[in-house]
Protein backbone atom coordinates (compact mmCIF):
# COMPACT_ATOMS: atom_id res chain seq x y z
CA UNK A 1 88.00 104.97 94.97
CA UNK A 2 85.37 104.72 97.35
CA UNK A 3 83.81 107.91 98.69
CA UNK A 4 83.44 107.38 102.15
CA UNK A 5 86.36 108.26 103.46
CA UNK A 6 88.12 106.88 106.63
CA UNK A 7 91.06 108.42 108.89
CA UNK A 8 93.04 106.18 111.58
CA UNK A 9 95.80 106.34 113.84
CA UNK A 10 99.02 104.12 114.36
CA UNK A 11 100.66 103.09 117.65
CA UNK A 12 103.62 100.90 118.22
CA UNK A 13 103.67 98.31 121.55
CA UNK A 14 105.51 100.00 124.13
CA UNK A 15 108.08 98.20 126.34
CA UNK A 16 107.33 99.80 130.13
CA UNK A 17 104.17 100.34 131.96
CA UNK A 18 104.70 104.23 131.77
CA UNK A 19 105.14 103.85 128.39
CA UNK A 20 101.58 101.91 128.00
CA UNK A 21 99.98 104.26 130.54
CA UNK A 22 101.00 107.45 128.02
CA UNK A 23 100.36 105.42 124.88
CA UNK A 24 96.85 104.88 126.70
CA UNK A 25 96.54 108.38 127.24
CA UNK A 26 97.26 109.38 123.82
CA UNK A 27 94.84 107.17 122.45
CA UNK A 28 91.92 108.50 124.75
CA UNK A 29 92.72 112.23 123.46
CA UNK A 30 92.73 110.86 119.54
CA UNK A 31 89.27 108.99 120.09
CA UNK A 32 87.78 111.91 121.08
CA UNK A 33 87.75 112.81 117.34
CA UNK A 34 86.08 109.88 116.42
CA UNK A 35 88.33 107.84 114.34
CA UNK A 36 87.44 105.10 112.21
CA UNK A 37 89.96 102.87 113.75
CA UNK A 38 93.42 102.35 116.10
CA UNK A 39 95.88 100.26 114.63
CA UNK A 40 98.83 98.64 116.81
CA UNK A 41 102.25 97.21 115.03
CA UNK A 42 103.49 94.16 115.78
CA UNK A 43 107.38 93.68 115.99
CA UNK A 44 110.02 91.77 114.08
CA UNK A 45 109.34 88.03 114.13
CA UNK A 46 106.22 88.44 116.50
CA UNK A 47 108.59 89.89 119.29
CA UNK A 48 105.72 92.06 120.91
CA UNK A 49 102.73 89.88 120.22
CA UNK A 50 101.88 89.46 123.76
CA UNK A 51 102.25 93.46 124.04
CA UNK A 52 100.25 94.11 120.80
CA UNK A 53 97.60 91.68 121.81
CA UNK A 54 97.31 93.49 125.07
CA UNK A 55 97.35 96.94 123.78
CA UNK A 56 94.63 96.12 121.03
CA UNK A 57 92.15 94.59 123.47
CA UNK A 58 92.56 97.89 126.01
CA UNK A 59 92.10 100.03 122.71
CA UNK A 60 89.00 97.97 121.78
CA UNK A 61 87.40 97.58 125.29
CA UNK A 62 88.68 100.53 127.07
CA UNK A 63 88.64 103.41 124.77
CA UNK A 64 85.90 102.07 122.99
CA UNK A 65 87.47 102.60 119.35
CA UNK A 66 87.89 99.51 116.80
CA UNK A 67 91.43 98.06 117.26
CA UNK A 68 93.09 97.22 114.35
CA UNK A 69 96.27 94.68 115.24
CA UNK A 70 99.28 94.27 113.02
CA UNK A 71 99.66 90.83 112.21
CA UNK A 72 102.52 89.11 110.53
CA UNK A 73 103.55 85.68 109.50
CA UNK A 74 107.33 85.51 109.69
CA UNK A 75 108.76 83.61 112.40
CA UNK A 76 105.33 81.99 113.87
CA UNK A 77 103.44 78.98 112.84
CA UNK A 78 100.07 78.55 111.71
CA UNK A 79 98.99 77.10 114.54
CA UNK A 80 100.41 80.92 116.34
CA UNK A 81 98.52 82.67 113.78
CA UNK A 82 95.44 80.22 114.26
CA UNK A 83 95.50 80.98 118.10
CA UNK A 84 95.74 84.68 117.23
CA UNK A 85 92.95 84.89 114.91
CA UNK A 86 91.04 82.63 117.69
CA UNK A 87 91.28 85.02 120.48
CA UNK A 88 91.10 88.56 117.99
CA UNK A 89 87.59 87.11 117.08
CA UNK A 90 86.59 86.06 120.41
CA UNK A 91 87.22 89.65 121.50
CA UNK A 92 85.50 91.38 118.50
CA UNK A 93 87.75 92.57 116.48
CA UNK A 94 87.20 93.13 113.26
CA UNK A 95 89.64 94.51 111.01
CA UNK A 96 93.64 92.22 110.72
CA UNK A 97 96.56 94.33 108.86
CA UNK A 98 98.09 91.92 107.28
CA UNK A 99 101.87 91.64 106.89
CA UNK A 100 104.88 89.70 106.27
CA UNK A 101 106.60 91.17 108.92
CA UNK A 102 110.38 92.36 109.41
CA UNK A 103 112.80 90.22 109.41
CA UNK A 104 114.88 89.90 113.27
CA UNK A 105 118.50 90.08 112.79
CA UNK A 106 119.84 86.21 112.13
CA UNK A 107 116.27 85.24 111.18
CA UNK A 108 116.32 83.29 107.75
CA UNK A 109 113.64 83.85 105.63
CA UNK A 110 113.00 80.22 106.40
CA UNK A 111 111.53 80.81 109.36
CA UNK A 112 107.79 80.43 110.04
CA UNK A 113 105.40 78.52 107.57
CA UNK A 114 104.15 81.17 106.04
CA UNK A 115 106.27 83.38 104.02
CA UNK A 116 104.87 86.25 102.00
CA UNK A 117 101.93 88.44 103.08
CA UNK A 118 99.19 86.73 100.17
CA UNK A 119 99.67 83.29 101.99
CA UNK A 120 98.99 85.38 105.05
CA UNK A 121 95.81 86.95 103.65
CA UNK A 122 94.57 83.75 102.27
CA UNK A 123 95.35 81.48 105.65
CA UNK A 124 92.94 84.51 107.42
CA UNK A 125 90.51 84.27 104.68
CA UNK A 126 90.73 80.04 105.08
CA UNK A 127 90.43 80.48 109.03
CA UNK A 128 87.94 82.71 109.97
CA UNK A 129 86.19 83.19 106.29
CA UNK A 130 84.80 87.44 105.69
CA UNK A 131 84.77 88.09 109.58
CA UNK A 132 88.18 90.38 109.63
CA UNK A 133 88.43 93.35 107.50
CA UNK A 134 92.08 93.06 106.12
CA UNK A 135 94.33 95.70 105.38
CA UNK A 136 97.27 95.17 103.48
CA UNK A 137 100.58 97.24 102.93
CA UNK A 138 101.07 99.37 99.90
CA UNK A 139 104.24 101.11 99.38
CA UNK A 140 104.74 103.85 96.77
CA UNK A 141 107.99 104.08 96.28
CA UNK A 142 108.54 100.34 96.15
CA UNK A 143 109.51 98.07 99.03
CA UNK A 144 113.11 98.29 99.94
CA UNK A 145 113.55 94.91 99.43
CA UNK A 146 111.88 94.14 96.23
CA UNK A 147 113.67 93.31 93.05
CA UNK A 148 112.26 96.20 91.23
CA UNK A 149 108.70 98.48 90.52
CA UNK A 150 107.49 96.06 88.72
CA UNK A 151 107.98 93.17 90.53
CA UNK A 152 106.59 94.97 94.09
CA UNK A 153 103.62 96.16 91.62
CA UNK A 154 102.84 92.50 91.17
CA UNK A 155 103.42 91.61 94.87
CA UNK A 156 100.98 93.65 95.61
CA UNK A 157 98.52 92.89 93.42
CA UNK A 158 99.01 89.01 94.48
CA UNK A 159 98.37 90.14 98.27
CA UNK A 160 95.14 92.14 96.90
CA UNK A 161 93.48 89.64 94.90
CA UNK A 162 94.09 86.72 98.01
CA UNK A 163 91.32 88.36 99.79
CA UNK A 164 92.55 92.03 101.08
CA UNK A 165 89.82 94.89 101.59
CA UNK A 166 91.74 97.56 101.71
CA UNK A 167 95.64 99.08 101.64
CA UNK A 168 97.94 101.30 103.63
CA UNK A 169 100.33 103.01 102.33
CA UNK A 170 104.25 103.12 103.97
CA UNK A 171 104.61 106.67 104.29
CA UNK A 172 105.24 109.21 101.98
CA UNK A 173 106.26 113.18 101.12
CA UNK A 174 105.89 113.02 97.27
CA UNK A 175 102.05 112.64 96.20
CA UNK A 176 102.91 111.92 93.04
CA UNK A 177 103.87 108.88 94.22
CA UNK A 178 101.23 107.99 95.37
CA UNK A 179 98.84 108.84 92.31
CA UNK A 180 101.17 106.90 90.96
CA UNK A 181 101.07 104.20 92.40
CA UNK A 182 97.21 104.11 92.25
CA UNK A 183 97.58 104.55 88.67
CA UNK A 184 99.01 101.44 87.90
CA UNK A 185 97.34 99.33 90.24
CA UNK A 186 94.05 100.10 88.72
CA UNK A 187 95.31 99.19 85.68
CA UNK A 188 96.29 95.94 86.68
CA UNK A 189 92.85 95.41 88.11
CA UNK A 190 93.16 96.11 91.77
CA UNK A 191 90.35 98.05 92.65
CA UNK A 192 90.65 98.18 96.83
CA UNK A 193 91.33 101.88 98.69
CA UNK A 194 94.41 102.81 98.95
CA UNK A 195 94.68 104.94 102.04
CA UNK A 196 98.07 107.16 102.56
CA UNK A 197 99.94 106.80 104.89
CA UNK A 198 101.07 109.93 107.19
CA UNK A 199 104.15 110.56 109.25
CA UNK A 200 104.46 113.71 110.86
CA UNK A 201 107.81 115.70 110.87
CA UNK A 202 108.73 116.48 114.85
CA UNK A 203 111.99 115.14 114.58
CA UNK A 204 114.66 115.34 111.33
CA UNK A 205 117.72 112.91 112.50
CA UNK A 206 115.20 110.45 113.74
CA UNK A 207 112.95 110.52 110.48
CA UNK A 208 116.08 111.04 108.41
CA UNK A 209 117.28 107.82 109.77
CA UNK A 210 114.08 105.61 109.61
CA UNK A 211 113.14 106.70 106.27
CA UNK A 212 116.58 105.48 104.84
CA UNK A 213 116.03 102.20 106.39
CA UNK A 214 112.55 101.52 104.98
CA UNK A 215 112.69 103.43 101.88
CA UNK A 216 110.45 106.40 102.35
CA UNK A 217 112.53 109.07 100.15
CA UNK A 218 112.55 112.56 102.06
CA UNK A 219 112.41 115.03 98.67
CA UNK A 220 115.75 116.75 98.35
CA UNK A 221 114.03 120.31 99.30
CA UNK A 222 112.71 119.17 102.58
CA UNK A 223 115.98 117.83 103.68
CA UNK A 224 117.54 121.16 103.27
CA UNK A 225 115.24 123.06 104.75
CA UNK A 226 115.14 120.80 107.64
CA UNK A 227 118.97 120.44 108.03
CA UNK A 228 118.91 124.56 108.06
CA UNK A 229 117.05 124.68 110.76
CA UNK A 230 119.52 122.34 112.54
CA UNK A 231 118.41 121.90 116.67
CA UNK A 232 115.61 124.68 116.28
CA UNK A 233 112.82 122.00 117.09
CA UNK A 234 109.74 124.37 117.20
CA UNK A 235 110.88 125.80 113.49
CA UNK A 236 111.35 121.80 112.23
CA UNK A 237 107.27 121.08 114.00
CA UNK A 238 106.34 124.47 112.26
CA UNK A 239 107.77 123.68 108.95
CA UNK A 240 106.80 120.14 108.93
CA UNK A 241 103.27 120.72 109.61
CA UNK A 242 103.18 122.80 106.72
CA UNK A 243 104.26 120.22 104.43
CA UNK A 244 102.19 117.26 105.45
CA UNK A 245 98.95 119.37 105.63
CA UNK A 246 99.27 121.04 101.99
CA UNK A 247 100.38 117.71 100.98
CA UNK A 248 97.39 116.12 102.80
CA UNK A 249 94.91 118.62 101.06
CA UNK A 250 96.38 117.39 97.55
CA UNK A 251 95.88 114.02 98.37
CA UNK A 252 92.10 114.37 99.13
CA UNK A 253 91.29 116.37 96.38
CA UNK A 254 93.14 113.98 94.33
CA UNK A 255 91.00 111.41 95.76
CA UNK A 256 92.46 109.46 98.25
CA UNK A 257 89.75 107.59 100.55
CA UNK A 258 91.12 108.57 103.64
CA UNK A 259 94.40 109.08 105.84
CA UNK A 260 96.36 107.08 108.05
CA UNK A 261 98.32 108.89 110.83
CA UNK A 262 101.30 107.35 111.93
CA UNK A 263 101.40 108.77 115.06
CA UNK A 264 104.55 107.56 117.34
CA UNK A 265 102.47 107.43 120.49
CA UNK A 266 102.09 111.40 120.39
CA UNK A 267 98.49 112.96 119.93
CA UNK A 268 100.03 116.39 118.84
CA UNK A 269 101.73 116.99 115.50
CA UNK A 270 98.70 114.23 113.89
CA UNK A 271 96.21 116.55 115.40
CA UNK A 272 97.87 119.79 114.07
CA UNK A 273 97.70 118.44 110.65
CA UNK A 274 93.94 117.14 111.06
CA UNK A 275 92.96 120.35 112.46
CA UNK A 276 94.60 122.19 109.55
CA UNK A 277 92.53 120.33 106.93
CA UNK A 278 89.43 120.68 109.49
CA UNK A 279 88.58 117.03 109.09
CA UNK A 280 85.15 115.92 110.36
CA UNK A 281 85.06 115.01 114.46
């Protein structure tokens, strides 16, 4: 793994211009700790790609830290992704994560020409040649819709070797998972950073909730202890900061080449954790 390491922070699109205006104001407060890079999602079947486009360009221009847009292929055609890749260029950018993208309820997987995240990577790679710096997704504890380990090992060795720089973890609370994961990658000859991804624990029905739908397995010890706190919020933040940070300090001195903060539009519990491993500004 490389040694320079590299630590980012995730927003999603928001729907309202208060939300935007807060989302704005988040992002201000991160930069001042001098991040490597913003990245924006992008939602199912390019349903906020006007919103994402216009959130990366404030990030970029306004806030003055590299923007990092989500981009994925299901549901548009080349010639979407083409005009995408046009204007993210024309405005600077310089670094595409590259996905498949969620499928929109009723969407086939027919839909859009592209249809798996390598013929993603390789259309950017075809388009605009080493001008982006693309991230792909990694997930330790397998994609919840692959077949098997195996089989989501080899997906995403495919979507490394088509021309991917780097990787981002779905997040995690088990870093042996992780190591893992790295493990066997390397031995398959994928030699990219993997960088983990980091969710924060603020809230336990909501992360209870999205975790079962994408995969992310909450370790049977955590959800106890955050079911027995039930509605005390301030002993859930308390407790969950502990967690991510010590497992945060195991993953860097493991070797990880960075972190990725998924941060839910809120500056707060990422900066806790940061400021807890007292992470270079």
């Amino acid at each position: 793994m490389s040694q320079d390491r590299r630590y980012s922070f995730e927003f999603f699109p928001t729907k309202t211009d208060a939300g935007h205006e807060k989302l704005i104001a988040t992002a201000r407060q991160l930069a001042s700790y001098n991040p490597d890079f913003f990245s924006c999602t992008y939602g199912a079947g390019g349903s906020t790609r006007d919103r994402t486009m216009n959130t990366v360009l404030q990030l970029e221009s306004e806030v003055k830290v590299p923007a990092a847009p989500h981009l994925s292929c299901v549901g548009d055609s080349k010639d979407d992704l083409r005009s995408l890749l046009t204007q993210y260029k024309a405005a600077g950018i310089k670094r595409i994560v590259a996905l498949r993208g969620d499928l929109p309820s009723g969407m086939g997987m027919a839909s859009g020409e592209l249809r798996h995240a390598n013929e993603l990577v390789e259309f950017i790679r075809e388009e605009t040649g080493e001008h982006f710096h693309i991230e792909i997704a990694a997930y330790p504890e397998m994609h919840p819709q692959a077949r098997n380990f195996e089989d989501d090992l080899r997906n995403f060795v495919r979507k490394a070797n088509a021309g991917a720089n780097s990787a981002i973890t779905q997040y995690f609370f088990n870093a042996d998972s992780y190591f893992y994961f790295v493990e066997r990658v390397r031995q398959m000859g994928v030699d990219i950073p993997v960088v983990p991804g980091i969710m924060p624990i603020t809230n336990y029905s909501k992360l209870a909730r999205f975790s079962d739908a994408c995969g992310a397995e909450i370790p049977r010890w955590i959800r106890k202890q955050l079911e027995a706190y039930g509605d005390d919020t301030a002993s859930i933040q308390r407790f969950g900061e502990e967690v991510i940070t010590q497992m945060c300090e195991r993953l860097l001195q493991g070797g990880a080449p960075g972190l990725h903060f998924y941060t839910l539009n809120q500056a707060e519990p990422s900066l806790a954790v940061w400021n807890n491993l007292k992470l270079p500004r």
